[in-house]
């Protein structure tokens, strides 16, 4: 989704902003732009281009010097990708420049009013209305002008504003779309994502909704949109700049799949308590008495995080014996759900900024619910909005498609389930059994990753399929859902996931040699039932790829994964299927890190 980066200081700003934009490329975008100035320059200089950041770079003139600037990567919402619709947008006199993430809901009304007042628009975007509102504001200072403009605006924004008459500052504002300040030595940065900042500074301030900031080269201050000063103490980002590099891999997806053994080790580190066969989760903010009072757990997330939540719900039910289920956050908030005081709500999100999840959390909090977060990005909006939670410590996930974060989120749920189980009625021996299983995971993941050549071979055998079916039973079903999402996101092969038990209630009609089935077949109490489903598919001449703990004779191919405790098997069974999607997409020549139409972090509705 759109990205913002800005700088004010003494350095040559254009190369710095272009580098920042490159670091945001992973979020998905279709055009880019940059505007700069300097204390000595007369006015603003802007360059924009439809296409990639390298297309923008090619247009930047040789002499394009400045020490203050803002830049943007746009993901089209209002108006098609084009040079004119790219950000920054300028007012008619070319004095005010704005870059914006989010959606201005009342843009049509504002545009009609401004047009009636004689404003001529240069783009089809919602953002341009904000520029003209700022340019027409009567207030004296840039901060007041922005504030005056925002009073007319409904919707979500993370925005950065420059004004030719105020070249010593950048003013930024946040409402529903992330804005992070980077604090340097006599230089300040702003971005929509720390990825664009960490190579320059790891001291950051994350703005809250309703907050604004003024950045000057040697100073910054934060305040509310009403003007009252807020306190902002910089925190240090843990993630190193190198974690955002490709590290010798051809794609971020491959790098992130390969990092999973270490990532799982990190989510476990320091949390296991062997003495009481439990785990400690520091930030949960839920004492034993409160945990015992929980009657139901509802997990909310989107996409891959929702699938991780489905596995999480299964873990909680089996280990803690608390009724639990997961639902897409995007659906939940529109059905006026009954908010029950005895239900514990858990919001799951890698980015911690997904608008649908954040809005669901805010709705729940408004209705008095207790909400925990299972989040990867420390200090993100959902992490701050939640009453407590568990960080998944996967490290930065750059690829649009989620892999290591999915795995770590499921492990984080296993920890939570174990913790809740041990203060309810999970036995010491079962606690020990799960802990032993958790400890085995990093080595077992490494073992699966070592079979990549075989998975590649199998992927190439299926790469020509028009469509694929994924089936799994009970714990295996969310694995099937996630594997089918992975495949469709990066290969664009149509894929459907079904509970294996539902096959004969309809989808069996689709089975024929041209529709391969990927079946999750763990060696557990449901093995025979799963084998019966394989028989049914084989009887219709369907091709089968099984993911199992041992070779499946009914399958055309089997990817064998090591066995763990049955509750933890879904964690391992998902990993070869990430590589299956990866190598299928690779064999089809897809742009794996930048799948079409998708963005890493969906901060708009
Ligand atoms: O950052 P989040 O976990 O909240 O993101 C939720 C989904 O948008 C995300 O998981 C999406 O489904 C990914 N493209 C999955 O690969």
Coordinates of C-alpha atoms and ligand atoms in Angstrom, one line a residue, residues 301-306 348-354 357 382 397 399-403 482 485-486 489 598-602, ligand 1:
X301 CA -7.5 -11.3 11.8
X302 CA -7.3 -11.0 8.0
X303 CA -5.8 -13.3 5.4
X304 CA -2.9 -15.3 6.6
X305 CA -3.3 -13.9 10.1
X306 CA -6.9 -15.2 10.2
X348 CA -3.9 -11.1 15.1
X349 CA -1.8 -9.0 12.7
X350 CA 1.7 -9.2 11.4
X351 CA 1.9 -5.5 10.6
X352 CA -0.3 -4.4 13.5
X353 CA -1.7 -1.7 11.1
X354 CA -4.3 -3.6 9.1
X357 CA -8.3 -5.5 12.3
X382 CA -3.0 -2.7 17.1
X397 CA 8.7 -9.5 7.1
X399 CA 7.6 -10.0 1.2
X400 CA 4.0 -9.2 0.5
X401 CA 3.1 -12.8 1.2
X402 CA 3.4 -13.8 4.8
X403 CA 5.5 -16.9 5.7
X482 CA -3.3 -21.0 4.2
X485 CA -3.9 -18.7 -0.2
X486 CA -0.1 -18.8 -0.7
X489 CA -1.3 -15.0 -4.2
X598 CA -1.6 -6.9 -3.5
X599 CA 0.0 -4.7 -0.8
X600 CA 1.9 -5.8 2.2
X601 CA 0.0 -3.8 4.7
X602 CA -3.6 -3.0 4.0
Ligands
LIG1 O1 -0.4 -7.4 8.6 P1 -1.6 -8.4 8.8 O2 -1.2 -9.7 9.3 O3 -2.7 -7.8 9.6 O4 -2.1 -8.6 7.3 C1 -3.3 -9.4 7.1 C2 -3.4 -9.8 5.6 O5 -3.5 -8.7 4.8 C3 -2.1 -10.6 5.2 O6 -1.9 -11.7 6.0 C4 -2.3 -11.1 3.7 O7 -3.3 -12.1 3.7 C5 -1.0 -11.6 3.2 N1 -0.8 -11.2 1.8 C6 -0.8 -13.1 3.3 O8 0.2 -13.6 2.6

